[in-house]
């Protein structure tokens, strides 16, 4: 009986699928802008490549865009798609540029289990570049969302250079 219980327990443990083992969900298979790894490496800085193409994270408080509050639009550093408006940026105190909403249709979302629990990961909907994550601890007087974005994944275009 003891051997049966141990064998059963061992079988159950082997068949369990923890959240750390789950793969990303809702990731788009193809994007409008696609490039080879060599092309991305030649066009992006080492840190941009690490964040956008390898889903890395820049060090907190390292981006000049974290404290930028000039009017304009934040574009994808990989393909120049407009992603966030400056009017939706706020100081979250986390050390990364934070926004309470994205430009609809230009940001794609997936579920990331890389650190052992589910997080909502953000990607550029045009090139698939990793941007950061979205959390439900943003300003309660607006959307309640905090889009925590790697500054190196963004290119700021001041309002005098945009159509808005």
mmCIF file with all atom_site columns, C-alpha atoms in Angstrom:
data_model
loop_
_atom_site.group_PDB
_atom_site.id
_atom_site.type_symbol
_atom_site.label_atom_id
_atom_site.label_alt_id
_atom_site.label_comp_id
_atom_site.label_asym_id
_atom_site.label_entity_id
_atom_site.label_seq_id
_atom_site.pdbx_PDB_ins_code
_atom_site.Cartn_x
_atom_site.Cartn_y
_atom_site.Cartn_z
_atom_site.occupancy
_atom_site.B_iso_or_equiv
_atom_site.pdbx_formal_charge
_atom_site.auth_seq_id
_atom_site.auth_comp_id
_atom_site.auth_asym_id
_atom_site.auth_atom_id
_atom_site.pdbx_PDB_model_num
ATOM 1   C CA . UNK A 1 1   ? 0.000  0.000  0.000   1.00 0.00 ? 1   UNK A CA 1
ATOM 2   C CA . UNK A 1 2   ? 2.817  2.394  0.934   1.00 0.00 ? 2   UNK A CA 1
ATOM 3   C CA . UNK A 1 3   ? 4.554  1.661  -2.377  1.00 0.00 ? 3   UNK A CA 1
ATOM 4   C CA . UNK A 1 4   ? 1.284  2.359  -4.265  1.00 0.00 ? 4   UNK A CA 1
ATOM 5   C CA . UNK A 1 5   ? 0.833  5.721  -2.522  1.00 0.00 ? 5   UNK A CA 1
ATOM 6   C CA . UNK A 1 6   ? 4.430  6.770  -3.190  1.00 0.00 ? 6   UNK A CA 1
ATOM 7   C CA . UNK A 1 7   ? 4.167  5.712  -6.848  1.00 0.00 ? 7   UNK A CA 1
ATOM 8   C CA . UNK A 1 8   ? 0.854  7.575  -7.231  1.00 0.00 ? 8   UNK A CA 1
ATOM 9   C CA . UNK A 1 9   ? 2.250  10.693 -5.612  1.00 0.00 ? 9   UNK A CA 1
ATOM 10  C CA . UNK A 1 10  ? 5.330  10.576 -7.830  1.00 0.00 ? 10  UNK A CA 1
ATOM 11  C CA . UNK A 1 11  ? 3.108  10.245 -10.919 1.00 0.00 ? 11  UNK A CA 1
ATOM 12  C CA . UNK A 1 12  ? 0.957  13.178 -9.884  1.00 0.00 ? 12  UNK A CA 1
ATOM 13  C CA . UNK A 1 13  ? 4.007  15.367 -9.275  1.00 0.00 ? 13  UNK A CA 1
ATOM 14  C CA . UNK A 1 14  ? 5.453  14.534 -12.686 1.00 0.00 ? 14  UNK A CA 1
ATOM 15  C CA . UNK A 1 15  ? 2.198  15.285 -14.451 1.00 0.00 ? 15  UNK A CA 1
ATOM 16  C CA . UNK A 1 16  ? 1.621  18.651 -12.779 1.00 0.00 ? 16  UNK A CA 1
ATOM 17  C CA . UNK A 1 17  ? 2.047  21.675 -15.009 1.00 0.00 ? 17  UNK A CA 1
ATOM 18  C CA . UNK A 1 18  ? 3.157  24.588 -12.848 1.00 0.00 ? 18  UNK A CA 1
ATOM 19  C CA . UNK A 1 19  ? 2.734  28.174 -13.991 1.00 0.00 ? 19  UNK A CA 1
ATOM 20  C CA . UNK A 1 20  ? 6.507  28.416 -14.406 1.00 0.00 ? 20  UNK A CA 1
ATOM 21  C CA . UNK A 1 21  ? 6.284  25.747 -17.110 1.00 0.00 ? 21  UNK A CA 1
ATOM 22  C CA . UNK A 1 22  ? 3.476  27.381 -19.067 1.00 0.00 ? 22  UNK A CA 1
ATOM 23  C CA . UNK A 1 23  ? 4.296  29.084 -22.320 1.00 0.00 ? 23  UNK A CA 1
ATOM 24  C CA . UNK A 1 24  ? 3.303  32.588 -23.288 1.00 0.00 ? 24  UNK A CA 1
ATOM 25  C CA . UNK A 1 25  ? -0.272 32.875 -24.471 1.00 0.00 ? 25  UNK A CA 1
ATOM 26  C CA . UNK A 1 26  ? -1.748 35.192 -27.084 1.00 0.00 ? 26  UNK A CA 1
ATOM 27  C CA . UNK A 1 27  ? 1.603  35.933 -28.725 1.00 0.00 ? 27  UNK A CA 1
ATOM 28  C CA . UNK A 1 28  ? 1.142  36.901 -32.337 1.00 0.00 ? 28  UNK A CA 1
ATOM 29  C CA . UNK A 1 29  ? 2.901  34.528 -34.707 1.00 0.00 ? 29  UNK A CA 1
ATOM 30  C CA . UNK A 1 30  ? 3.764  37.112 -37.379 1.00 0.00 ? 30  UNK A CA 1
ATOM 31  C CA . UNK A 1 31  ? 4.120  40.872 -37.428 1.00 0.00 ? 31  UNK A CA 1
ATOM 32  C CA . UNK A 1 32  ? 3.882  43.544 -40.106 1.00 0.00 ? 32  UNK A CA 1
ATOM 33  C CA . UNK A 1 33  ? 7.561  44.421 -39.562 1.00 0.00 ? 33  UNK A CA 1
ATOM 34  C CA . UNK A 1 34  ? 9.797  41.358 -39.544 1.00 0.00 ? 34  UNK A CA 1
ATOM 35  C CA . UNK A 1 35  ? 13.571 41.313 -39.746 1.00 0.00 ? 35  UNK A CA 1
ATOM 36  C CA . UNK A 1 36  ? 16.296 38.759 -39.337 1.00 0.00 ? 36  UNK A CA 1
ATOM 37  C CA . UNK A 1 37  ? 18.229 38.593 -36.104 1.00 0.00 ? 37  UNK A CA 1
ATOM 38  C CA . UNK A 1 38  ? 21.243 40.059 -37.938 1.00 0.00 ? 38  UNK A CA 1
ATOM 39  C CA . UNK A 1 39  ? 19.158 43.013 -39.181 1.00 0.00 ? 39  UNK A CA 1
ATOM 40  C CA . UNK A 1 40  ? 17.798 43.732 -35.676 1.00 0.00 ? 40  UNK A CA 1
ATOM 41  C CA . UNK A 1 41  ? 21.317 43.565 -34.216 1.00 0.00 ? 41  UNK A CA 1
ATOM 42  C CA . UNK A 1 42  ? 22.643 46.001 -36.807 1.00 0.00 ? 42  UNK A CA 1
ATOM 43  C CA . UNK A 1 43  ? 19.800 48.510 -36.308 1.00 0.00 ? 43  UNK A CA 1
ATOM 44  C CA . UNK A 1 44  ? 19.438 48.465 -32.519 1.00 0.00 ? 44  UNK A CA 1
ATOM 45  C CA . UNK A 1 45  ? 21.889 49.267 -29.742 1.00 0.00 ? 45  UNK A CA 1
ATOM 46  C CA . UNK A 1 46  ? 22.997 46.338 -27.610 1.00 0.00 ? 46  UNK A CA 1
ATOM 47  C CA . UNK A 1 47  ? 20.570 47.312 -24.825 1.00 0.00 ? 47  UNK A CA 1
ATOM 48  C CA . UNK A 1 48  ? 17.685 47.911 -27.248 1.00 0.00 ? 48  UNK A CA 1
ATOM 49  C CA . UNK A 1 49  ? 18.293 44.480 -28.773 1.00 0.00 ? 49  UNK A CA 1
ATOM 50  C CA . UNK A 1 50  ? 18.386 42.889 -25.306 1.00 0.00 ? 50  UNK A CA 1
ATOM 51  C CA . UNK A 1 51  ? 15.068 44.472 -24.280 1.00 0.00 ? 51  UNK A CA 1
ATOM 52  C CA . UNK A 1 52  ? 13.109 44.499 -27.549 1.00 0.00 ? 52  UNK A CA 1
ATOM 53  C CA . UNK A 1 53  ? 14.231 41.183 -29.058 1.00 0.00 ? 53  UNK A CA 1
ATOM 54  C CA . UNK A 1 54  ? 15.213 39.128 -25.988 1.00 0.00 ? 54  UNK A CA 1
ATOM 55  C CA . UNK A 1 55  ? 12.542 40.398 -23.546 1.00 0.00 ? 55  UNK A CA 1
ATOM 56  C CA . UNK A 1 56  ? 15.157 41.819 -21.188 1.00 0.00 ? 56  UNK A CA 1
ATOM 57  C CA . UNK A 1 57  ? 14.698 44.611 -18.662 1.00 0.00 ? 57  UNK A CA 1
ATOM 58  C CA . UNK A 1 58  ? 16.781 47.753 -18.330 1.00 0.00 ? 58  UNK A CA 1
ATOM 59  C CA . UNK A 1 59  ? 17.993 48.830 -14.892 1.00 0.00 ? 59  UNK A CA 1
ATOM 60  C CA . UNK A 1 60  ? 15.466 50.952 -12.955 1.00 0.00 ? 60  UNK A CA 1
ATOM 61  C CA . UNK A 1 61  ? 16.057 54.725 -13.093 1.00 0.00 ? 61  UNK A CA 1
ATOM 62  C CA . UNK A 1 62  ? 18.507 54.346 -15.999 1.00 0.00 ? 62  UNK A CA 1
ATOM 63  C CA . UNK A 1 63  ? 16.309 55.861 -18.726 1.00 0.00 ? 63  UNK A CA 1
ATOM 64  C CA . UNK A 1 64  ? 16.243 59.594 -19.440 1.00 0.00 ? 64  UNK A CA 1
ATOM 65  C CA . UNK A 1 65  ? 12.618 59.072 -20.556 1.00 0.00 ? 65  UNK A CA 1
ATOM 66  C CA . UNK A 1 66  ? 11.588 58.151 -17.009 1.00 0.00 ? 66  UNK A CA 1
ATOM 67  C CA . UNK A 1 67  ? 11.452 61.832 -15.990 1.00 0.00 ? 67  UNK A CA 1
ATOM 68  C CA . UNK A 1 68  ? 10.523 63.247 -19.400 1.00 0.00 ? 68  UNK A CA 1
ATOM 69  C CA . UNK A 1 69  ? 7.188  65.102 -19.243 1.00 0.00 ? 69  UNK A CA 1
ATOM 70  C CA . UNK A 1 70  ? 7.372  67.066 -22.487 1.00 0.00 ? 70  UNK A CA 1
ATOM 71  C CA . UNK A 1 71  ? 4.343  66.837 -24.797 1.00 0.00 ? 71  UNK A CA 1
ATOM 72  C CA . UNK A 1 72  ? 4.694  64.259 -27.534 1.00 0.00 ? 72  UNK A CA 1
ATOM 73  C CA . UNK A 1 73  ? 4.324  60.624 -28.497 1.00 0.00 ? 73  UNK A CA 1
ATOM 74  C CA . UNK A 1 74  ? 6.428  57.636 -27.418 1.00 0.00 ? 74  UNK A CA 1
ATOM 75  C CA . UNK A 1 75  ? 7.183  55.370 -30.396 1.00 0.00 ? 75  UNK A CA 1
ATOM 76  C CA . UNK A 1 76  ? 8.622  51.862 -30.618 1.00 0.00 ? 76  UNK A CA 1
ATOM 77  C CA . UNK A 1 77  ? 12.425 52.139 -30.896 1.00 0.00 ? 77  UNK A CA 1
ATOM 78  C CA . UNK A 1 78  ? 12.406 49.129 -33.216 1.00 0.00 ? 78  UNK A CA 1
ATOM 79  C CA . UNK A 1 79  ? 9.852  50.144 -35.848 1.00 0.00 ? 79  UNK A CA 1
ATOM 80  C CA . UNK A 1 80  ? 8.648  53.676 -34.989 1.00 0.00 ? 80  UNK A CA 1
ATOM 81  C CA . UNK A 1 81  ? 5.018  52.690 -34.239 1.00 0.00 ? 81  UNK A CA 1
ATOM 82  C CA . UNK A 1 82  ? 3.346  55.248 -31.909 1.00 0.00 ? 82  UNK A CA 1
ATOM 83  C CA . UNK A 1 83  ? 2.635  53.466 -28.611 1.00 0.00 ? 83  UNK A CA 1
ATOM 84  C CA . UNK A 1 84  ? 1.932  55.954 -25.794 1.00 0.00 ? 84  UNK A CA 1
ATOM 85  C CA . UNK A 1 85  ? 0.927  59.628 -25.496 1.00 0.00 ? 85  UNK A CA 1
ATOM 86  C CA . UNK A 1 86  ? 2.707  61.936 -23.071 1.00 0.00 ? 86  UNK A CA 1
ATOM 87  C CA . UNK A 1 87  ? -0.641 63.060 -21.619 1.00 0.00 ? 87  UNK A CA 1
ATOM 88  C CA . UNK A 1 88  ? -1.072 59.523 -20.230 1.00 0.00 ? 88  UNK A CA 1
ATOM 89  C CA . UNK A 1 89  ? 2.384  59.361 -18.608 1.00 0.00 ? 89  UNK A CA 1
ATOM 90  C CA . UNK A 1 90  ? 2.753  59.545 -14.834 1.00 0.00 ? 90  UNK A CA 1
ATOM 91  C CA . UNK A 1 91  ? 5.494  59.168 -12.229 1.00 0.00 ? 91  UNK A CA 1
ATOM 92  C CA . UNK A 1 92  ? 4.974  55.721 -10.719 1.00 0.00 ? 92  UNK A CA 1
ATOM 93  C CA . UNK A 1 93  ? 8.144  55.904 -8.615  1.00 0.00 ? 93  UNK A CA 1
ATOM 94  C CA . UNK A 1 94  ? 9.260  52.538 -10.011 1.00 0.00 ? 94  UNK A CA 1
ATOM 95  C CA . UNK A 1 95  ? 12.138 53.859 -12.125 1.00 0.00 ? 95  UNK A CA 1
ATOM 96  C CA . UNK A 1 96  ? 10.583 53.050 -15.505 1.00 0.00 ? 96  UNK A CA 1
ATOM 97  C CA . UNK A 1 97  ? 8.437  55.253 -17.747 1.00 0.00 ? 97  UNK A CA 1
ATOM 98  C CA . UNK A 1 98  ? 4.818  54.548 -16.812 1.00 0.00 ? 98  UNK A CA 1
ATOM 99  C CA . UNK A 1 99  ? 1.567  55.239 -18.640 1.00 0.00 ? 99  UNK A CA 1
ATOM 100 C CA . UNK A 1 100 ? -2.054 54.677 -17.672 1.00 0.00 ? 100 UNK A CA 1
ATOM 101 C CA . UNK A 1 101 ? -3.050 53.565 -21.193 1.00 0.00 ? 101 UNK A CA 1
ATOM 102 C CA . UNK A 1 102 ? -1.635 52.628 -24.565 1.00 0.00 ? 102 UNK A CA 1
ATOM 103 C CA . UNK A 1 103 ? -2.571 53.816 -28.047 1.00 0.00 ? 103 UNK A CA 1
ATOM 104 C CA . UNK A 1 104 ? -5.241 51.225 -28.861 1.00 0.00 ? 104 UNK A CA 1
ATOM 105 C CA . UNK A 1 105 ? -4.287 48.689 -31.488 1.00 0.00 ? 105 UNK A CA 1
ATOM 106 C CA . UNK A 1 106 ? -0.562 49.488 -31.373 1.00 0.00 ? 106 UNK A CA 1
ATOM 107 C CA . UNK A 1 107 ? 0.302  47.409 -28.306 1.00 0.00 ? 107 UNK A CA 1
ATOM 108 C CA . UNK A 1 108 ? -0.228 43.648 -28.085 1.00 0.00 ? 108 UNK A CA 1
ATOM 109 C CA . UNK A 1 109 ? -0.445 41.661 -24.863 1.00 0.00 ? 109 UNK A CA 1
ATOM 110 C CA . UNK A 1 110 ? 0.551  38.161 -23.789 1.00 0.00 ? 110 UNK A CA 1
ATOM 111 C CA . UNK A 1 111 ? 0.926  36.292 -20.525 1.00 0.00 ? 111 UNK A CA 1
ATOM 112 C CA . UNK A 1 112 ? 4.458  35.949 -19.162 1.00 0.00 ? 112 UNK A CA 1
ATOM 113 C CA . UNK A 1 113 ? 5.301  33.243 -16.582 1.00 0.00 ? 113 UNK A CA 1
ATOM 114 C CA . UNK A 1 114 ? 9.083  33.779 -16.612 1.00 0.00 ? 114 UNK A CA 1
ATOM 115 C CA . UNK A 1 115 ? 9.340  34.600 -12.899 1.00 0.00 ? 115 UNK A CA 1
ATOM 116 C CA . UNK A 1 116 ? 6.963  31.885 -11.703 1.00 0.00 ? 116 UNK A CA 1
ATOM 117 C CA . UNK A 1 117 ? 3.644  33.729 -11.778 1.00 0.00 ? 117 UNK A CA 1
ATOM 118 C CA . UNK A 1 118 ? 1.469  35.301 -14.451 1.00 0.00 ? 118 UNK A CA 1
ATOM 119 C CA . UNK A 1 119 ? 2.186  38.846 -15.627 1.00 0.00 ? 119 UNK A CA 1
ATOM 120 C CA . UNK A 1 120 ? 0.685  40.695 -18.570 1.00 0.00 ? 120 UNK A CA 1
ATOM 121 C CA . UNK A 1 121 ? 3.532  41.394 -20.997 1.00 0.00 ? 121 UNK A CA 1
ATOM 122 C CA . UNK A 1 122 ? 3.368  44.167 -23.591 1.00 0.00 ? 122 UNK A CA 1
ATOM 123 C CA . UNK A 1 123 ? 4.736  44.001 -27.135 1.00 0.00 ? 123 UNK A CA 1
ATOM 124 C CA . UNK A 1 124 ? 4.731  46.371 -30.071 1.00 0.00 ? 124 UNK A CA 1
ATOM 125 C CA . UNK A 1 125 ? 1.840  45.125 -32.230 1.00 0.00 ? 125 UNK A CA 1
ATOM 126 C CA . UNK A 1 126 ? 3.783  46.011 -35.403 1.00 0.00 ? 126 UNK A CA 1
ATOM 127 C CA . UNK A 1 127 ? 7.193  44.365 -34.806 1.00 0.00 ? 127 UNK A CA 1
ATOM 128 C CA . UNK A 1 128 ? 6.640  42.225 -31.700 1.00 0.00 ? 128 UNK A CA 1
ATOM 129 C CA . UNK A 1 129 ? 9.309  44.028 -29.673 1.00 0.00 ? 129 UNK A CA 1
ATOM 130 C CA . UNK A 1 130 ? 9.089  43.514 -25.900 1.00 0.00 ? 130 UNK A CA 1
ATOM 131 C CA . UNK A 1 131 ? 8.117  46.762 -24.166 1.00 0.00 ? 131 UNK A CA 1
ATOM 132 C CA . UNK A 1 132 ? 7.448  45.852 -20.532 1.00 0.00 ? 132 UNK A CA 1
ATOM 133 C CA . UNK A 1 133 ? 4.470  44.790 -18.423 1.00 0.00 ? 133 UNK A CA 1
ATOM 134 C CA . UNK A 1 134 ? 1.092  46.179 -17.389 1.00 0.00 ? 134 UNK A CA 1
ATOM 135 C CA . UNK A 1 135 ? -0.122 46.063 -13.774 1.00 0.00 ? 135 UNK A CA 1
ATOM 136 C CA . UNK A 1 136 ? -3.381 46.952 -12.027 1.00 0.00 ? 136 UNK A CA 1
ATOM 137 C CA . UNK A 1 137 ? -1.803 49.430 -9.585  1.00 0.00 ? 137 UNK A CA 1
ATOM 138 C CA . UNK A 1 138 ? -1.962 52.598 -11.675 1.00 0.00 ? 138 UNK A CA 1
ATOM 139 C CA . UNK A 1 139 ? -3.834 55.844 -10.966 1.00 0.00 ? 139 UNK A CA 1
ATOM 140 C CA . UNK A 1 140 ? -7.318 55.032 -9.650  1.00 0.00 ? 140 UNK A CA 1
ATOM 141 C CA . UNK A 1 141 ? -8.689 58.309 -11.010 1.00 0.00 ? 141 UNK A CA 1
ATOM 142 C CA . UNK A 1 142 ? -7.991 57.203 -14.611 1.00 0.00 ? 142 UNK A CA 1
ATOM 143 C CA . UNK A 1 143 ? -7.670 53.600 -15.825 1.00 0.00 ? 143 UNK A CA 1
ATOM 144 C CA . UNK A 1 144 ? -6.093 51.975 -12.753 1.00 0.00 ? 144 UNK A CA 1
ATOM 145 C CA . UNK A 1 145 ? -3.418 50.543 -15.073 1.00 0.00 ? 145 UNK A CA 1
ATOM 146 C CA . UNK A 1 146 ? 0.345  51.014 -14.912 1.00 0.00 ? 146 UNK A CA 1
ATOM 147 C CA . UNK A 1 147 ? 2.087  50.252 -18.183 1.00 0.00 ? 147 UNK A CA 1
ATOM 148 C CA . UNK A 1 148 ? 5.649  49.827 -16.896 1.00 0.00 ? 148 UNK A CA 1
ATOM 149 C CA . UNK A 1 149 ? 7.799  50.288 -20.008 1.00 0.00 ? 149 UNK A CA 1
ATOM 150 C CA . UNK A 1 150 ? 11.526 50.000 -20.640 1.00 0.00 ? 150 UNK A CA 1
ATOM 151 C CA . UNK A 1 151 ? 12.669 53.449 -21.763 1.00 0.00 ? 151 UNK A CA 1
ATOM 152 C CA . UNK A 1 152 ? 15.212 51.938 -24.151 1.00 0.00 ? 152 UNK A CA 1
ATOM 153 C CA . UNK A 1 153 ? 12.294 50.332 -26.038 1.00 0.00 ? 153 UNK A CA 1
ATOM 154 C CA . UNK A 1 154 ? 10.881 53.806 -26.726 1.00 0.00 ? 154 UNK A CA 1
ATOM 155 C CA . UNK A 1 155 ? 11.726 56.740 -28.961 1.00 0.00 ? 155 UNK A CA 1
ATOM 156 C CA . UNK A 1 156 ? 10.215 60.062 -27.860 1.00 0.00 ? 156 UNK A CA 1
ATOM 157 C CA . UNK A 1 157 ? 8.858  62.322 -30.603 1.00 0.00 ? 157 UNK A CA 1
ATOM 158 C CA . UNK A 1 158 ? 8.082  65.843 -29.291 1.00 0.00 ? 158 UNK A CA 1
ATOM 159 C CA . UNK A 1 159 ? 4.629  67.210 -30.199 1.00 0.00 ? 159 UNK A CA 1
ATOM 160 C CA . UNK A 1 160 ? 6.010  69.802 -32.630 1.00 0.00 ? 160 UNK A CA 1
ATOM 161 C CA . UNK A 1 161 ? 7.344  66.821 -34.648 1.00 0.00 ? 161 UNK A CA 1
ATOM 162 C CA . UNK A 1 162 ? 4.031  64.900 -34.613 1.00 0.00 ? 162 UNK A CA 1
ATOM 163 C CA . UNK A 1 163 ? 0.724  65.410 -36.374 1.00 0.00 ? 163 UNK A CA 1
ATOM 164 C CA . UNK A 1 164 ? -1.100 66.044 -33.088 1.00 0.00 ? 164 UNK A CA 1
#
